[in-house]
CSV table of C-alpha atoms in Angstrom, one decimal:
chain,number,residue,atom,x,y,z
A,145,THR,CA,16.7,47.4,165.2
A,146,SER,CA,13.3,46.3,166.2
A,147,ALA,CA,11.7,43.3,167.9
A,148,ASP,CA,9.4,42.5,165.0
A,149,ARG,CA,12.4,42.3,162.5
A,150,PRO,CA,15.5,41.9,164.6
A,151,PHE,CA,18.9,42.4,163.0
A,152,THR,CA,17.9,42.7,159.3
A,153,GLU,CA,20.2,42.4,156.4
A,154,SER,CA,20.4,46.2,155.9
A,155,GLU,CA,21.4,46.6,159.6
A,156,ARG,CA,23.9,43.8,159.2
A,157,ASN,CA,25.5,45.6,156.2
A,158,PHE,CA,25.6,48.9,158.0
A,159,LEU,CA,27.4,47.4,161.0
A,160,ALA,CA,29.8,45.6,158.6
A,161,GLN,CA,30.8,48.9,157.1
A,162,ILE,CA,31.5,50.6,160.5
A,163,ARG,CA,32.9,47.6,162.4
A,164,ASP,CA,36.6,48.4,161.6
A,165,TRP,CA,36.5,52.1,162.1
A,166,GLY,CA,37.0,52.1,165.8
A,167,LYS,CA,33.4,53.3,166.7
A,168,LYS,CA,31.8,52.5,170.0
A,169,ILE,CA,28.6,50.6,169.3
A,170,ILE,CA,25.4,50.3,171.4
A,171,LEU,CA,22.3,48.4,170.2
A,172,VAL,CA,18.8,49.6,170.8
A,173,VAL,CA,16.0,47.1,170.2
A,174,ASN,CA,12.7,48.9,169.7
A,175,LYS,CA,9.1,47.6,169.8
A,176,VAL,CA,9.7,45.2,172.7
A,177,ASP,CA,6.1,46.0,173.8
A,178,ILE,CA,4.8,43.6,171.1
A,179,LEU,CA,6.5,40.7,172.8
A,180,ALA,CA,4.1,38.7,174.9
A,181,SER,CA,6.5,37.5,177.6
A,182,ASP,CA,9.8,38.3,179.2
A,183,ALA,CA,11.1,35.0,177.8
A,184,GLU,CA,10.4,36.2,174.3
A,185,ARG,CA,12.0,39.5,175.1
A,186,GLU,CA,15.2,37.9,176.4
A,187,GLN,CA,15.3,35.6,173.4
A,188,VAL,CA,15.2,38.6,171.0
A,189,ILE,CA,17.8,40.5,172.9
A,190,ALA,CA,20.1,37.4,173.0
A,191,PHE,CA,19.7,36.9,169.3
A,192,VAL,CA,20.5,40.5,168.5
A,193,THR,CA,23.4,40.6,170.9
A,194,ASN,CA,25.0,37.4,169.7
A,195,SER,CA,24.5,38.3,166.0
A,196,ALA,CA,26.1,41.7,166.6
A,197,ARG,CA,29.1,40.3,168.5
A,198,ASN,CA,29.7,37.6,165.9
A,199,LEU,CA,29.8,40.3,163.3
A,200,ILE,CA,31.6,43.2,164.9
A,201,GLY,CA,33.0,41.8,168.1
A,202,ASP,CA,32.6,43.8,171.3
A,203,VAL,CA,29.2,45.6,171.8
A,204,GLN,CA,29.3,48.2,174.6
A,205,ALA,CA,25.6,47.9,175.6
A,206,VAL,CA,22.2,46.6,174.5
A,207,PHE,CA,19.0,48.3,175.4
A,208,ALA,CA,15.4,47.0,174.9
A,209,VAL,CA,13.0,49.9,174.5
A,210,SER,CA,9.5,50.7,173.4
A,211,ALA,CA,9.1,54.1,171.7
A,212,LYS,CA,5.3,53.6,171.9
A,213,LEU,CA,5.3,53.3,175.7
A,214,ALA,CA,7.8,56.2,176.1
A,215,LYS,CA,5.5,58.4,174.0
A,216,GLU,CA,2.5,57.4,176.1
A,217,ALA,CA,4.4,58.2,179.3
A,218,LYS,CA,5.4,61.6,177.9
A,219,ALA,CA,1.7,62.2,177.0
A,220,GLY,CA,0.5,61.8,180.6
A,221,ASN,CA,0.8,58.2,181.6
A,222,PRO,CA,4.0,58.1,183.7
A,223,ARG,CA,3.2,54.6,185.0
A,224,VAL,CA,4.4,53.0,181.8
A,225,TRP,CA,7.7,55.0,181.7
A,226,PRO,CA,9.8,52.2,183.5
A,227,SER,CA,8.4,49.6,181.1
A,228,SER,CA,9.5,51.7,178.1
A,229,GLY,CA,13.2,51.1,178.9
A,230,PHE,CA,14.1,54.6,178.0
A,231,GLU,CA,15.1,55.5,181.5
A,232,SER,CA,18.2,53.3,181.4
A,233,LEU,CA,19.0,54.4,177.9
A,234,GLU,CA,18.8,58.1,178.8
A,235,GLN,CA,20.9,57.5,181.9
A,236,PHE,CA,23.6,55.8,179.8
A,237,ILE,CA,23.6,58.7,177.4
A,238,TYR,CA,23.8,61.3,180.2
A,239,ASP,CA,26.6,59.4,181.9
A,240,THR,CA,28.5,58.8,178.6
A,241,LEU,CA,28.0,62.1,177.0
A,242,ASP,CA,29.0,64.5,179.8
A,243,ASP,CA,31.6,67.1,179.1
A,244,ASP,CA,34.4,64.7,179.7
A,245,GLY,CA,32.8,61.9,177.7
A,246,ARG,CA,31.8,64.0,174.8
A,247,PHE,CA,35.3,65.4,174.5
A,248,ARG,CA,36.8,61.9,174.8
A,249,LEU,CA,34.5,60.6,172.1
A,250,LYS,CA,35.3,63.6,169.9
A,251,LEU,CA,39.0,62.8,170.1
A,252,LEU,CA,38.6,59.0,169.9
A,253,ASN,CA,36.5,59.2,166.8
A,254,PRO,CA,39.1,60.6,164.4
A,255,LEU,CA,41.8,58.4,166.2
A,256,GLY,CA,39.6,55.4,165.5
A,257,VAL,CA,39.2,56.4,161.8
A,258,GLY,CA,42.9,57.1,161.6
A,259,HIS,CA,43.8,53.8,163.2
A,260,LYS,CA,41.5,52.0,160.7
A,261,LEU,CA,43.2,53.7,157.8
A,262,VAL,CA,46.7,52.9,159.2
A,263,LYS,CA,45.8,49.3,159.7
A,264,LYS,CA,44.4,49.0,156.2
A,265,GLN,CA,47.6,50.5,154.8
A,266,LEU,CA,49.8,48.2,157.0
A,267,ASP,CA,47.9,45.2,155.7
A,268,GLN,CA,48.4,46.3,152.1
A,269,VAL,CA,52.1,47.0,152.8
A,270,GLU,CA,52.5,43.5,154.2
A,271,THR,CA,50.8,42.0,151.2
A,272,ASP,CA,53.0,44.0,148.9
A,273,LEU,CA,56.2,43.0,150.7
A,274,ASP,CA,55.1,39.3,150.5
A,275,SER,CA,54.6,39.7,146.8
A,276,LEU,CA,58.0,41.5,146.4
A,277,GLN,CA,59.6,38.7,148.4
A,278,GLU,CA,58.4,36.3,145.8
A,279,ASP,CA,59.8,38.5,143.2
A,280,ARG,CA,63.2,38.6,145.0
A,281,GLN,CA,63.1,34.9,145.3
A,282,LEU,CA,62.4,34.6,141.6
A,283,LEU,CA,65.4,36.8,140.7
A,284,HIS,CA,67.6,34.8,143.1
A,285,ASP,CA,66.4,31.5,141.5
A,286,ILE,CA,67.1,32.9,138.0
A,287,GLU,CA,70.6,33.8,139.1
A,288,GLY,CA,71.2,30.4,140.5
A,289,GLN,CA,69.8,28.7,137.4
A,290,MET,CA,72.1,30.9,135.2
A,291,ASN,CA,75.1,29.6,137.2
A,292,TYR,CA,74.0,26.0,136.6
A,293,TYR,CA,73.3,26.8,133.0
A,294,SER,CA,76.8,28.1,132.5
A,295,ASP,CA,78.3,25.1,134.1
A,296,ASP,CA,76.3,22.7,132.0
A,297,MET,CA,77.0,24.6,128.8
A,298,GLN,CA,80.8,24.5,129.5
A,299,ARG,CA,80.7,20.8,130.2
A,300,ASN,CA,78.7,20.0,127.1
A,301,PHE,CA,80.8,22.3,125.0
A,302,LYS,CA,84.0,20.5,126.0
A,303,ALA,CA,82.4,17.2,125.1
A,304,ARG,CA,81.4,18.4,121.7
A,305,LEU,CA,84.9,19.8,121.1
A,306,SER,CA,86.3,16.5,122.0
A,307,GLU,CA,84.3,14.9,119.2
A,308,ILE,CA,85.9,17.4,116.7
A,309,ASP,CA,89.3,16.8,118.3
A,310,ASN,CA,88.9,13.1,117.8
A,311,LEU,CA,88.4,13.6,114.1
A,312,LEU,CA,91.8,15.2,113.8
A,313,TYR,CA,93.5,12.5,115.9
A,314,GLU,CA,91.9,9.9,113.7
A,315,MET,CA,93.2,11.7,110.7
A,316,GLU,CA,96.7,11.8,112.2
A,317,ALA,CA,96.6,8.1,112.9
A,318,ARG,CA,95.6,7.4,109.3
A,319,GLY,CA,98.5,9.6,108.2
A,320,ASN,CA,101.0,7.7,110.2
A,321,ASP,CA,99.7,4.4,108.8
A,322,PHE,CA,99.9,5.9,105.3
A,323,PHE,CA,103.6,7.0,105.8
A,324,ASP,CA,104.5,3.6,107.3
A,325,GLU,CA,103.0,2.0,104.2
A,326,MET,CA,104.3,4.3,101.5
A,327,ILE,CA,107.7,5.6,102.6
A,328,ARG,CA,109.6,2.3,102.4
A,329,ILE,CA,111.7,0.6,99.8
A,330,ALA,CA,109.0,-1.8,98.6
A,331,ARG,CA,106.8,1.2,97.6
A,332,ILE,CA,109.5,3.1,95.6
A,333,PRO,CA,107.8,2.3,92.3
A,334,ASP,CA,104.7,4.0,93.7
A,335,LEU,CA,106.7,7.0,94.9
A,336,ILE,CA,107.5,7.7,91.3
A,337,ARG,CA,103.8,8.4,90.6
A,338,ALA,CA,103.5,11.6,92.6
A,339,LYS,CA,99.9,12.3,91.5
A,340,ASN,CA,98.8,8.9,92.5
A,341,ILE,CA,100.4,9.4,95.9
A,342,GLU,CA,98.6,12.7,96.3
A,343,LYS,CA,95.2,11.1,95.4
A,344,SER,CA,95.9,8.3,97.8
A,345,PHE,CA,96.8,10.7,100.6
A,346,GLU,CA,93.6,12.7,100.0
A,347,ALA,CA,91.5,9.5,99.8
A,348,GLU,CA,93.0,7.6,102.7
A,349,VAL,CA,94.2,10.2,105.1
A,350,VAL,CA,92.2,13.4,104.6
A,351,ALA,CA,89.1,11.5,103.5
A,352,ASP,CA,85.9,13.3,104.5
A,353,THR,CA,87.4,14.8,107.7
A,354,PRO,CA,86.8,18.5,106.6
A,355,GLN,CA,83.1,17.6,105.9
A,356,GLN,CA,82.8,15.8,109.2
A,357,ILE,CA,84.2,18.8,111.0
A,358,GLU,CA,81.9,21.1,109.2
A,359,ARG,CA,79.0,18.9,110.1
A,360,ARG,CA,80.0,18.7,113.8
A,361,VAL,CA,80.5,22.5,113.9
A,362,SER,CA,77.1,23.0,112.4
A,363,GLU,CA,75.6,20.8,115.0
A,364,LEU,CA,77.5,22.7,117.7
A,365,VAL,CA,76.2,26.0,116.4
A,366,ASP,CA,72.6,24.7,116.3
A,367,TRP,CA,73.0,23.3,119.9
A,368,MET,CA,74.4,26.6,121.2
A,369,VAL,CA,71.6,28.6,119.5
A,370,GLU,CA,68.9,26.2,120.8
A,371,GLN,CA,70.2,26.2,124.4
A,372,ASP,CA,70.6,30.0,124.4
A,373,LEU,CA,67.1,30.5,123.0
A,374,ARG,CA,65.6,28.0,125.4
A,375,GLN,CA,67.2,29.5,128.4
A,376,TRP,CA,66.4,33.1,127.4
A,377,THR,CA,62.8,32.2,126.5
A,378,ALA,CA,62.3,30.3,129.7
A,379,VAL,CA,63.6,33.1,131.9
A,380,ALA,CA,61.6,35.7,129.9
A,381,ASP,CA,58.4,33.6,130.1
A,382,HIS,CA,59.0,33.0,133.8
A,383,LEU,CA,59.4,36.7,134.4
A,384,ALA,CA,56.4,37.6,132.3
A,385,LYS,CA,54.1,35.9,134.8
A,386,ARG,CA,55.3,38.3,137.5
A,387,LYS,CA,55.9,41.3,135.4
A,388,ASP,CA,52.3,41.3,134.2
A,389,GLU,CA,51.2,42.1,137.8
A,390,HIS,CA,53.3,45.3,137.8
A,391,LYS,CA,53.4,46.1,134.1
A,392,HIS,CA,51.9,49.5,134.4
A,393,ARG,CA,54.6,50.6,136.9
A,394,ILE,CA,57.7,49.2,135.2
A,395,VAL,CA,59.9,51.6,133.2
A,396,GLY,CA,61.7,49.8,130.5
A,397,GLU,CA,60.8,46.7,128.4
A,398,GLY,CA,62.3,43.3,127.9
A,399,GLY,CA,61.4,40.1,126.4
A,400,PRO,CA,62.0,37.8,123.5
A,401,ARG,CA,61.7,39.2,120.0
A,402,GLU,CA,61.2,36.6,117.2
A,403,GLY,CA,62.9,38.8,114.6
A,404,THR,CA,65.8,39.4,116.9
A,405,LEU,CA,66.3,35.8,117.6
A,406,ALA,CA,66.2,34.9,113.9
A,407,TYR,CA,68.8,37.7,113.3
A,408,ASP,CA,71.0,36.5,116.2
A,409,ARG,CA,70.9,32.9,115.1
A,410,GLN,CA,72.0,33.8,111.5
A,411,ARG,CA,74.7,36.1,112.9
A,412,LEU,CA,75.9,33.3,115.2
A,413,VAL,CA,75.9,30.7,112.5
A,414,ASP,CA,77.8,33.1,110.1
A,415,SER,CA,80.3,34.1,112.7
A,416,ILE,CA,81.2,30.7,114.1
A,417,GLY,CA,80.9,29.0,110.7
A,418,ALA,CA,83.2,31.6,109.1
A,419,ALA,CA,85.8,31.2,111.8
A,420,THR,CA,85.6,27.4,111.5
A,421,ARG,CA,85.9,27.5,107.7
A,422,ARG,CA,89.0,29.8,108.0
A,423,ALA,CA,90.7,27.4,110.4
A,424,VAL,CA,89.9,24.4,108.2
A,425,ALA,CA,90.9,26.2,105.1
A,426,THR,CA,94.4,26.7,106.5
A,427,TYR,CA,94.9,23.0,106.0
A,428,ASP,CA,95.2,22.9,102.2
A,429,LYS,CA,94.7,19.3,101.1
A,430,GLU,CA,96.4,19.7,97.7
A,431,GLN,CA,99.3,21.6,99.1
A,432,GLU,CA,99.9,19.2,101.9
A,433,ALA,CA,99.6,16.2,99.5
A,434,GLU,CA,102.1,17.8,97.2
A,435,GLN,CA,104.6,18.5,100.0
A,436,ILE,CA,104.4,14.9,101.3
A,437,ALA,CA,104.9,13.5,97.8
A,438,GLU,CA,107.9,15.9,97.3
A,439,ALA,CA,109.4,14.8,100.6
A,440,ALA,CA,109.1,11.2,99.5
A,441,ARG,CA,110.9,12.0,96.2
A,442,ASN,CA,113.5,14.0,98.1
A,443,ALA,CA,114.2,10.9,100.2
A,444,VAL,CA,115.0,9.0,97.0
A,445,VAL,CA,117.1,11.7,95.5
A,446,SER,CA,119.1,12.2,98.7
A,447,THR,CA,120.4,8.7,98.4
A,448,GLY,CA,123.0,9.9,95.9
A,449,LEU,CA,121.9,7.5,93.3
A,450,ALA,CA,121.1,10.3,90.9
A,451,GLY,CA,123.4,13.1,89.9
A,452,VAL,CA,123.1,16.7,90.7
A,453,GLY,CA,121.0,18.7,88.3
A,454,VAL,CA,118.9,15.7,87.3
A,455,GLY,CA,115.2,16.3,87.6
A,456,VAL,CA,113.2,14.9,90.5
A,457,GLY,CA,111.2,12.6,88.3
A,458,VAL,CA,114.3,11.4,86.5
A,459,ALA,CA,116.2,10.9,89.8
A,460,ILE,CA,113.3,8.8,91.2
A,461,ALA,CA,113.3,6.8,87.9
A,462,ILE,CA,117.0,6.2,88.0
A,463,ALA,CA,117.1,5.2,91.7
A,464,ALA,CA,114.2,2.9,91.2
A,465,HIS,CA,115.7,1.4,88.1
A,466,VAL,CA,119.1,0.8,89.7
A,467,VAL,CA,117.5,-0.7,92.9
A,468,TRP,CA,114.9,-2.9,91.3
A,469,ILE,CA,116.7,-4.0,88.0
A,470,ASP,CA,120.2,-4.6,89.4
A,471,VAL,CA,119.0,-6.5,92.4
A,472,THR,CA,122.0,-8.8,92.5
A,473,GLY,CA,124.6,-6.0,92.3
A,474,ILE,CA,126.5,-4.5,95.2
A,475,LEU,CA,125.2,-1.1,94.2
A,476,ALA,CA,121.7,-2.3,94.7
A,477,GLY,CA,122.6,-3.7,98.1
A,478,VAL,CA,124.2,-0.4,99.1
A,479,ALA,CA,121.3,1.6,97.8
A,480,ALA,CA,118.8,-0.6,99.6
A,481,ALA,CA,120.7,-0.4,102.8
A,482,THR,CA,121.0,3.3,102.5
A,483,LEU,CA,117.3,3.8,101.7
A,484,GLY,CA,115.9,1.3,104.2
A,485,LEU,CA,118.2,2.0,107.1
A,486,LEU,CA,119.0,5.7,106.9
A,487,ILE,CA,117.1,8.0,104.6
A,488,LEU,CA,113.6,6.6,104.3
A,489,PRO,CA,113.1,6.0,108.0
A,490,ALA,CA,114.3,9.5,108.7
A,491,ARG,CA,111.9,11.0,106.1
A,492,ARG,CA,109.1,8.8,107.4
A,493,ARG,CA,109.6,10.2,110.9
A,494,LYS,CA,109.8,13.7,109.5
A,495,ALA,CA,106.7,13.3,107.5
A,496,LYS,CA,104.8,12.1,110.6
A,497,GLN,CA,106.2,15.0,112.6
A,498,GLU,CA,105.2,17.5,110.0
A,499,LEU,CA,101.7,16.0,109.8
A,500,ALA,CA,101.4,16.1,113.6
A,501,GLU,CA,102.6,19.7,113.7
A,502,LYS,CA,100.2,20.7,110.9
A,503,LEU,CA,97.2,19.0,112.6
A,504,ALA,CA,98.2,20.5,116.0
A,505,GLU,CA,98.3,23.9,114.4
A,506,LEU,CA,94.9,23.3,112.8
A,507,ARG,CA,93.6,21.9,116.1
A,508,ASP,CA,94.8,24.9,118.0
A,509,LYS,CA,93.3,27.3,115.6
A,510,LEU,CA,90.0,25.5,115.4
A,511,MET,CA,89.6,25.0,119.2
A,512,SER,CA,90.7,28.5,119.9
A,513,SER,CA,88.3,29.9,117.4
A,514,LEU,CA,85.4,27.8,118.6
A,515,GLY,CA,86.3,28.5,122.2
A,516,GLU,CA,86.4,32.3,121.6
A,517,GLN,CA,83.1,32.2,119.8
A,518,PHE,CA,81.5,30.1,122.6
A,519,ASP,CA,82.7,32.4,125.3
A,520,ARG,CA,81.5,35.4,123.3
A,521,GLU,CA,78.1,33.9,122.8
A,522,MET,CA,77.8,32.9,126.5
A,523,ARG,CA,78.6,36.5,127.5
A,524,ARG,CA,76.1,37.8,125.0
A,525,GLY,CA,73.5,35.3,126.2
A,526,THR,CA,74.1,36.2,129.8
A,527,GLN,CA,74.0,39.9,129.1
A,528,ARG,CA,70.8,39.5,127.1
A,529,ILE,CA,69.1,37.7,130.0
A,530,GLU,CA,70.5,40.3,132.4
A,531,ASP,CA,69.1,43.1,130.2
A,532,THR,CA,65.8,41.3,130.2
A,533,ILE,CA,65.8,41.0,133.9
A,534,SER,CA,67.2,44.4,134.8
A,535,PRO,CA,64.1,46.6,134.5
A,536,PHE,CA,62.2,44.1,136.6
A,537,GLY,CA,65.0,43.8,139.1
A,538,ARG,CA,65.3,47.6,139.5
A,539,PHE,CA,61.6,47.8,140.0
A,540,VAL,CA,61.6,45.1,142.7
A,541,ARG,CA,64.5,46.7,144.6
A,542,ALA,CA,63.0,50.2,144.4
A,543,GLU,CA,59.6,49.0,145.4
A,544,HIS,CA,61.0,47.0,148.3
A,545,ASP,CA,63.0,49.9,149.7
A,546,LYS,CA,60.0,52.3,149.3
A,547,ILE,CA,57.4,50.0,150.9
A,548,THR,CA,59.8,49.0,153.7
A,549,GLN,CA,60.2,52.7,154.6
A,550,GLN,CA,56.4,53.1,154.4
A,551,GLN,CA,56.0,50.2,156.8
A,552,VAL,CA,58.3,51.8,159.3
A,553,VAL,CA,56.5,55.1,159.2
A,554,LEU,CA,53.0,53.4,159.4
A,555,ALA,CA,54.1,51.2,162.3
A,556,GLU,CA,55.4,54.3,164.2
A,557,LEU,CA,52.1,56.1,163.4
A,558,GLU,CA,50.0,53.1,164.6
A,559,ALA,CA,51.9,52.9,167.9
A,560,HIS,CA,51.4,56.6,168.4
A,561,ILE,CA,47.6,56.3,167.8
A,562,ILE,CA,47.3,53.3,170.1
A,563,GLY,CA,49.1,55.3,172.8
A,564,LEU,CA,46.8,58.3,172.4
A,565,GLN,CA,43.7,56.0,172.5
A,566,ALA,CA,45.0,54.3,175.7
A,567,GLN,CA,45.7,57.7,177.3
A,568,LEU,CA,42.3,59.1,176.4
A,569,LYS,CA,40.5,56.0,177.8
A,570,SER,CA,42.5,55.9,181.1
A,571,GLU,CA,42.6,59.5,182.1
A,572,ARG,CA,39.9,62.0,183.1
A,573,LEU,CA,40.2,65.0,180.8
A,574,PHE,CA,38.4,67.6,183.0
A,575,ALA,CA,38.9,67.9,186.7
C-alpha cells in the first residue's frame, strides 16, 4: 500500500481473498517521504496495521519505506538510504529467506493451502450433518406422529362402531317389546292376521335401522378416507419442504397423486360398503317377519285346540273362536290357562332368543367386516406413508453414513497437517 492512499478497497479485497489460505503476510507502506512529520507517519502505519489485523488477524511485520529515497540512494546519495526504510526490509528478507527459511516457506505454503481446503470441507461437512440431523429428527417425528395417529384412529373407530352397535341393540329392545305386546292371549285375534303382524314387525322393530346403519357406515367410510388423506398429505407436504433441498440427489419419487387418491377413495367406499351391505343383507326383513309370525301361529296350534292336519290359518281361527266365543266354558278356561301360562310365554321367550341370536350374528358379521376393512386400510395407509418416506429415509441414512466417514477422514488429515506445520515451525531444517 502507499502513504497517499493507505489500505485501498482493492488491497482490502486482495487480503480478504488470501487471509484464510495460511499465508504469512507482511505489509509495506510506500511513499512515506510525502508525510511531513513522524507523527503523520506513525498515524498512517497504525491505520494500515490496525485495518489489516481487523481483516486478516495476525500480521507478521509492517515496513514503512520510500522507493523514491531508495532509488536516490542507489543513484549516488547514500545519506538518504537509512531514511528510505529499505535497509530493515532487506534485512528481514535476507533473514527470512535463507536456505532454511525458503525451504520452510516452500513446505508451509502448500500445507497452508491444504489446511484451508480441509477446513473448508470440514465446515461444509458440519453444515451437511446439521442439515441431515434435522432430516433425521423429521423422520423420527413422523414415526412418532404415526403412532399417535394409529392410536387416535383406533379409539375413534371403536366409538363409531359403538354407534352402529347401539342401533342393533335398540332394534333388539324394540323387538322384545313387540313380542311382549303381541305374543299374549289378548292379541290372539291379531295373530290370525299374519300379514298385518309382518307389517307391524317391519314398521315397529326393523323400522329404518338398515338405512341408519348404511348412513353410519357411509359416514365411517368418509371419516376414514378423510383422516387417511389428511395424514398422508400432511406427511408428504412436510417431507416436500426438506426433499426439495436434496431433490436432484434422491433416487425414487413419492408424494400425493390426486388421481390415485380419487381411485383409492372409490375403492375403499366400494370395498367397505359392499361388505357392510352383505352383512346387512343377511338379515332378511321379510323372512324374519314371516318366521316370527309363523312362530306365533305355531304357539296357537300347539295348544291342541285344533286337530292334526288342519291348516295353520284354520287352526288359529278355531283356537281364537273357541277361546273368545265360549268365554264362559271350561274349555275356554283350560285353553286360556294353557296359552297364557305355558305355550305363549315359552314361544315369547323363544322369539326373543331367536331375535337376539339373529342380531348377534348380524352384529358379529358387521363388526368383523368393518374391523377387517379398517385394519386393512390402516395397514395400507401406513404402508403408503412408509413408501412415501422410504426414498427420503434411505437418502438421509446413506448421506449421513457417507458424510460421517468423510468427517473422520478430514479430521485425521487436518490433525496431520497441523502436526507438520508445527514441526516445520519449531525445528531447523538444515544444520
